[in-house]
Short mmCIF file of C-alpha atoms and ligand atoms in Angstrom, two decimals:
data_model
loop_
_atom_site.label_atom_id
_atom_site.label_comp_id
_atom_site.label_asym_id
_atom_site.label_seq_id
_atom_site.Cartn_x
_atom_site.Cartn_y
_atom_site.Cartn_z
CA UNK A 558 45.99 57.64 -37.99
CA UNK A 559 48.55 55.54 -39.83
CA UNK A 560 49.79 52.23 -38.41
CA UNK A 561 52.58 50.37 -40.15
CA UNK A 562 51.85 46.88 -41.49
CA UNK A 563 54.77 45.57 -43.53
CA UNK A 564 57.19 45.84 -40.62
CA UNK A 565 54.90 43.74 -38.40
CA UNK A 566 54.79 40.70 -40.65
CA UNK A 567 55.25 37.60 -38.51
CA UNK A 568 54.82 35.12 -41.40
CA UNK A 569 58.34 35.41 -42.75
CA UNK A 570 61.63 35.63 -40.84
CA UNK A 571 63.33 39.02 -40.75
CA UNK A 572 65.51 39.67 -43.83
CA UNK A 573 68.76 37.69 -43.72
CA UNK A 574 67.93 35.94 -40.45
CA UNK A 575 65.85 33.20 -38.88
CA UNK A 576 64.27 35.58 -36.41
CA UNK A 577 60.51 36.09 -36.31
CA UNK A 578 58.91 39.26 -34.98
CA UNK A 579 56.62 39.29 -31.99
CA UNK A 580 53.02 39.73 -33.14
CA UNK A 581 51.93 43.31 -32.43
CA UNK A 582 48.14 43.74 -32.67
CA UNK A 583 46.97 47.02 -34.26
CA UNK A 584 45.84 48.50 -30.96
CA UNK A 585 49.28 47.89 -29.41
CA UNK A 586 51.34 49.64 -32.08
CA UNK A 587 51.45 53.03 -30.36
CA UNK A 588 54.04 53.34 -27.60
CA UNK A 589 51.51 55.25 -25.53
CA UNK A 590 49.50 52.06 -25.17
CA UNK A 591 50.95 50.31 -22.15
CA UNK A 592 52.19 46.75 -22.73
CA UNK A 593 54.47 45.69 -19.88
CA UNK A 594 55.03 42.13 -21.17
CA UNK A 595 56.30 43.39 -24.56
CA UNK A 596 59.76 41.79 -24.99
CA UNK A 597 60.53 41.58 -28.73
CA UNK A 598 63.60 39.71 -29.99
CA UNK A 599 66.65 41.95 -30.31
CA UNK A 600 68.44 41.71 -33.62
CA UNK A 601 71.20 43.74 -35.23
CA UNK A 602 72.75 42.05 -38.26
CA UNK A 603 76.37 41.11 -37.42
CA UNK A 604 77.36 42.10 -40.99
CA UNK A 605 76.91 45.78 -40.04
CA UNK A 606 79.93 45.63 -37.75
CA UNK A 607 82.82 47.70 -39.08
CA UNK A 608 80.94 48.94 -42.18
CA UNK A 609 81.89 52.54 -42.97
CA UNK A 610 78.29 53.39 -43.97
CA UNK A 611 76.81 52.01 -40.75
CA UNK A 612 76.70 53.27 -37.15
CA UNK A 613 78.67 51.47 -34.45
CA UNK A 614 76.78 49.61 -31.78
CA UNK A 615 74.68 51.86 -29.55
CA UNK A 616 76.71 50.80 -26.50
CA UNK A 617 80.00 51.83 -28.15
CA UNK A 618 81.42 54.61 -25.93
CA UNK A 619 82.92 56.45 -28.91
CA UNK A 620 79.48 56.73 -30.53
CA UNK A 621 78.09 60.11 -29.46
CA UNK A 622 75.66 61.15 -32.21
CA UNK A 623 73.53 64.31 -32.23
CA UNK A 624 70.05 62.80 -32.24
CA UNK A 625 67.08 64.58 -33.83
CA UNK A 626 69.49 66.81 -35.75
CA UNK A 627 71.81 66.99 -38.71
CA UNK A 628 74.83 65.26 -37.19
CA UNK A 629 77.82 66.32 -39.30
CA UNK A 630 77.29 64.56 -42.64
CA UNK A 631 74.39 62.40 -41.43
CA UNK A 632 70.81 63.53 -41.14
CA UNK A 633 69.48 62.05 -37.90
CA UNK A 634 66.41 64.28 -37.86
CA UNK A 635 63.06 62.71 -38.63
CA UNK A 636 60.55 64.24 -41.07
CA UNK A 637 57.79 63.10 -38.73
CA UNK A 638 58.59 64.33 -35.23
CA UNK A 639 61.22 64.58 -32.53
CA UNK A 640 61.64 60.90 -31.76
CA UNK A 641 61.88 59.59 -28.20
CA UNK A 642 64.20 56.99 -26.65
CA UNK A 643 63.86 53.66 -24.93
CA UNK A 644 64.38 54.28 -21.21
CA UNK A 645 66.62 51.28 -20.65
CA UNK A 646 68.57 50.77 -23.92
CA UNK A 647 68.65 54.49 -24.89
CA UNK A 648 67.85 53.49 -28.49
CA UNK A 649 65.69 55.85 -30.60
CA UNK A 650 62.05 54.76 -30.78
CA UNK A 651 60.21 54.26 -34.06
CA UNK A 652 57.79 57.22 -34.26
CA UNK A 653 54.95 55.07 -35.62
CA UNK A 654 55.29 52.52 -32.84
CA UNK A 655 56.10 48.89 -32.10
CA UNK A 656 57.28 46.54 -34.86
CA UNK A 657 57.84 43.34 -32.86
CA UNK A 658 61.62 43.56 -33.28
CA UNK A 659 64.19 45.57 -31.33
CA UNK A 660 67.73 46.38 -32.43
CA UNK A 661 68.62 47.77 -35.86
CA UNK A 662 68.04 44.71 -38.04
CA UNK A 663 69.88 45.26 -41.32
CA UNK A 664 69.56 49.05 -41.28
CA UNK A 665 72.76 51.07 -41.04
CA UNK A 666 71.54 53.84 -38.76
CA UNK A 667 69.91 53.91 -35.36
CA UNK A 668 66.82 56.08 -35.73
CA UNK A 669 65.88 57.40 -39.18
CA UNK A 670 67.57 55.97 -42.27
CA UNK A 671 67.09 58.51 -45.04
CA UNK A 672 66.43 57.41 -48.62
CA UNK A 673 65.33 59.04 -51.89
CA UNK A 674 62.96 57.57 -54.48
CA UNK A 675 62.83 58.93 -58.06
CA UNK A 676 59.57 58.15 -59.87
CA UNK A 677 60.36 58.46 -63.57
CA UNK A 678 57.09 58.53 -65.49
CA UNK A 679 55.67 59.02 -68.98
CA UNK A 680 52.46 58.65 -70.95
CA UNK A 681 52.63 55.50 -73.07
CA UNK A 682 51.83 55.57 -76.80
CA UNK A 683 48.35 54.32 -75.96
CA UNK A 684 47.74 56.99 -73.36
CA UNK A 685 48.51 55.35 -70.01
CA UNK A 686 50.50 56.94 -67.19
CA UNK A 687 53.35 54.56 -66.33
CA UNK A 688 56.55 54.56 -64.28
CA UNK A 689 59.93 52.84 -64.25
CA UNK A 690 59.92 49.96 -61.77
CA UNK A 691 62.69 47.62 -60.73
CA UNK A 692 62.71 44.22 -59.09
CA UNK A 693 64.66 44.17 -55.83
CA UNK A 694 67.46 41.70 -55.31
CA UNK A 695 66.78 41.29 -51.56
CA UNK A 696 63.20 39.98 -51.75
CA UNK A 697 62.21 39.93 -55.46
CA UNK A 698 59.44 42.49 -54.95
CA UNK A 699 58.78 45.19 -57.55
CA UNK A 700 59.59 48.70 -56.42
CA UNK A 701 60.31 52.26 -57.38
CA UNK A 702 64.10 52.55 -57.83
CA UNK A 703 65.67 54.28 -54.84
CA UNK A 704 68.24 54.08 -52.13
CA UNK A 705 69.95 55.53 -49.14
CA UNK A 706 71.24 59.08 -48.98
CA UNK A 707 75.01 58.72 -48.57
CA UNK A 708 76.82 60.67 -45.83
CA UNK A 709 77.18 64.28 -46.98
CA UNK A 710 75.08 63.75 -50.10
CA UNK A 711 72.28 66.07 -51.25
CA UNK A 712 68.94 64.34 -51.77
CA UNK A 713 68.82 65.75 -55.33
CA UNK A 714 72.05 63.87 -56.01
CA UNK A 715 70.80 60.61 -54.42
CA UNK A 716 67.75 60.66 -56.71
CA UNK A 717 69.89 60.79 -59.86
CA UNK A 718 72.60 58.45 -58.58
CA UNK A 719 70.15 55.74 -57.52
CA UNK A 720 68.26 55.94 -60.80
CA UNK A 721 71.58 55.64 -62.63
CA UNK A 722 72.68 52.63 -60.58
CA UNK A 723 69.41 50.71 -60.51
CA UNK A 724 67.74 51.66 -63.79
CA UNK A 725 70.56 52.65 -66.15
CA UNK A 726 73.07 50.00 -65.19
CA UNK A 727 75.36 52.52 -63.56
CA UNK A 728 75.43 54.94 -66.48
CA UNK A 729 74.25 58.34 -65.34
CA UNK A 730 73.45 59.97 -68.63
CA UNK A 731 73.91 63.59 -67.62
CA UNK A 732 73.46 65.28 -70.99
CA UNK A 733 70.34 63.74 -72.45
CA UNK A 734 68.43 63.58 -69.17
CA UNK A 735 69.45 66.99 -67.86
CA UNK A 736 66.07 68.49 -68.69
CA UNK A 737 64.26 65.65 -66.97
CA UNK A 738 66.26 66.03 -63.73
CA UNK A 739 65.51 69.74 -63.71
CA UNK A 740 61.73 69.31 -63.62
CA UNK A 741 61.35 67.19 -60.48
CA UNK A 742 58.17 67.53 -58.44
CA UNK A 743 58.21 66.40 -54.81
CA UNK A 744 55.31 64.07 -53.99
CA UNK A 745 56.12 62.93 -50.45
CA UNK A 746 58.55 63.15 -47.60
CA UNK A 747 58.14 61.03 -44.52
CA UNK A 748 58.02 57.52 -43.08
CA UNK A 749 58.23 54.37 -45.22
CA UNK A 750 56.48 51.20 -44.07
CA UNK A 751 59.55 49.15 -44.98
CA UNK A 752 59.77 45.45 -44.00
CA UNK A 753 63.25 46.12 -42.57
CA UNK A 754 62.04 48.67 -40.00
CA UNK A 755 62.45 47.88 -36.33
CA UNK A 756 61.55 49.49 -33.02
CA UNK A 757 64.85 51.40 -33.12
CA UNK A 758 65.62 51.99 -36.83
CA UNK A 759 63.31 52.92 -39.68
CA UNK A 760 63.20 54.22 -43.26
CA UNK A 761 62.17 57.72 -44.28
CA UNK A 762 62.23 59.01 -47.83
CA UNK A 763 61.76 61.90 -50.24
CA UNK A 764 59.79 60.88 -53.34
CA UNK A 765 60.25 63.03 -56.43
CA UNK A 766 58.47 62.64 -59.76
CA UNK A 767 60.38 63.26 -62.98
CA UNK A 768 57.79 63.18 -65.75
CA UNK A 769 59.15 62.80 -69.27
CA UNK A 770 56.96 64.99 -71.44
CA UNK A 771 59.53 65.27 -74.23
CA UNK A 772 60.43 61.66 -74.91
CA UNK A 773 63.95 62.15 -73.54
CA UNK A 774 64.00 58.57 -72.27
CA UNK A 775 63.75 57.25 -75.81
CA UNK A 776 67.42 58.21 -76.21
CA UNK A 777 68.73 56.29 -73.22
CA UNK A 778 69.04 52.64 -72.39
CA UNK A 779 67.11 51.59 -69.32
CA UNK A 780 68.56 48.49 -67.73
CA UNK A 781 68.51 47.03 -64.22
CA UNK A 782 71.74 47.26 -62.24
CA UNK A 783 73.18 47.12 -58.71
CA UNK A 784 70.42 46.08 -56.24
CA UNK A 785 67.94 45.68 -59.10
CA UNK A 786 67.61 42.47 -61.10
CA UNK A 787 64.93 43.45 -63.68
CA UNK A 788 63.27 46.56 -64.95
CA UNK A 789 60.01 47.40 -66.68
CA UNK A 790 57.41 50.13 -67.07
CA UNK A 791 54.35 49.61 -64.89
CA UNK A 792 51.01 51.31 -65.51
CA UNK A 793 49.73 53.23 -62.49
CA UNK A 794 46.35 51.55 -62.93
CA UNK A 795 47.73 48.01 -62.86
CA UNK A 796 47.16 47.65 -59.07
CA UNK A 797 50.34 45.62 -58.95
CA UNK A 798 51.61 45.05 -55.40
CA UNK A 799 54.79 47.01 -54.70
CA UNK A 800 57.52 46.99 -52.07
CA UNK A 801 57.09 48.78 -48.70
CA UNK A 802 54.71 51.77 -49.04
CA UNK A 803 55.52 52.34 -52.71
CA UNK A 804 51.88 51.76 -53.76
CA UNK A 805 50.96 54.79 -51.69
CA UNK A 806 53.59 56.83 -53.53
CA UNK A 807 52.09 55.69 -56.85
CA UNK A 808 48.64 56.82 -55.63
CA UNK A 809 50.18 60.25 -55.01
CA UNK A 810 51.66 60.17 -58.54
CA UNK A 811 48.23 59.37 -59.97
CA UNK A 812 46.59 62.16 -58.00
CA UNK A 813 49.24 64.65 -59.06
CA UNK A 814 48.70 63.82 -62.75
CA UNK A 815 44.91 63.86 -62.65
CA UNK A 816 44.90 67.24 -60.90
C1 RP5 B 1338 62.52 51.98 -49.14
O1 RP5 B 1338 63.78 51.35 -49.31
C2 RP5 B 1338 62.67 53.35 -49.72
O2 RP5 B 1338 61.42 53.84 -50.18
C3 RP5 B 1338 63.68 53.14 -50.83
O3 RP5 B 1338 63.02 52.81 -52.03
C4 RP5 B 1338 64.48 51.92 -50.39
C5 RP5 B 1338 65.89 52.23 -50.01
O4 RP5 B 1338 66.58 51.09 -49.62
P1 RP5 B 1338 67.53 50.27 -50.60
O5 RP5 B 1338 66.84 50.21 -51.96
O6 RP5 B 1338 68.82 51.02 -50.67
O7 RP5 B 1338 67.66 48.92 -49.99
O8 RP5 B 1338 62.19 52.05 -47.78
MG1 MG B 1339 70.66 51.48 -54.76
MG1 MG B 1340 67.62 50.52 -53.82
#
């Protein structure tokens, strides 16, 4: 019975704002638990207005999305469930529960925001399983490279594109990594406990492992780019804290390689 944690943090203001979340105790996360006084701050980043990659405001009359479905080029279906709606605002409701913040925050989509996370791994010369990690520009935390699925994009494409942008400084080396991209193994698809999640917008992802058994990565230059400011290999056993629920994804990587 999973309850999100990172999107209930009241210690720090919400990304790019001065707004603090309402404290949601564990037992009040589920929507089914009645809490009539719950009135979280409402925040949708004004920078989203007019962005081609972002939804219009929910009250915009011209905005008539197909919820819980593939809506043209945008996947508005959740991996978790058919999501419900707030009775008064008609906004989609986070399937895990309350986050202490209503509105969309900095996320582009109302409801699920789909991402893809490539875990590129290898066995080091001294025998340790390790993966390519990047440091995020937005909050300096270490993370698996990854990003949003663009409108009309296949997830398989997002995985390669994001790795190219964040870990190869924009150079997608098609030839030498071809074999690597062809041996992907899906580890997870579902909710991400992302610090940007709100009551009405949340992250979901597909995590795929590309394990380099042939030393293909020795022929390419790994370098942080785009939303990433640094890059390094991290050992799965290092217990290093990672962004959002990425530590859980690394546990799945470990399990898949010890099986
Ligand atoms: C996380 O945010 C996902 O797991 C993915 O790694 C990432 C996508 O967002 P951006 O990196 O594009 O900000 O929830
Ligand atoms: Mg990116
Ligand atoms: Mg990213």
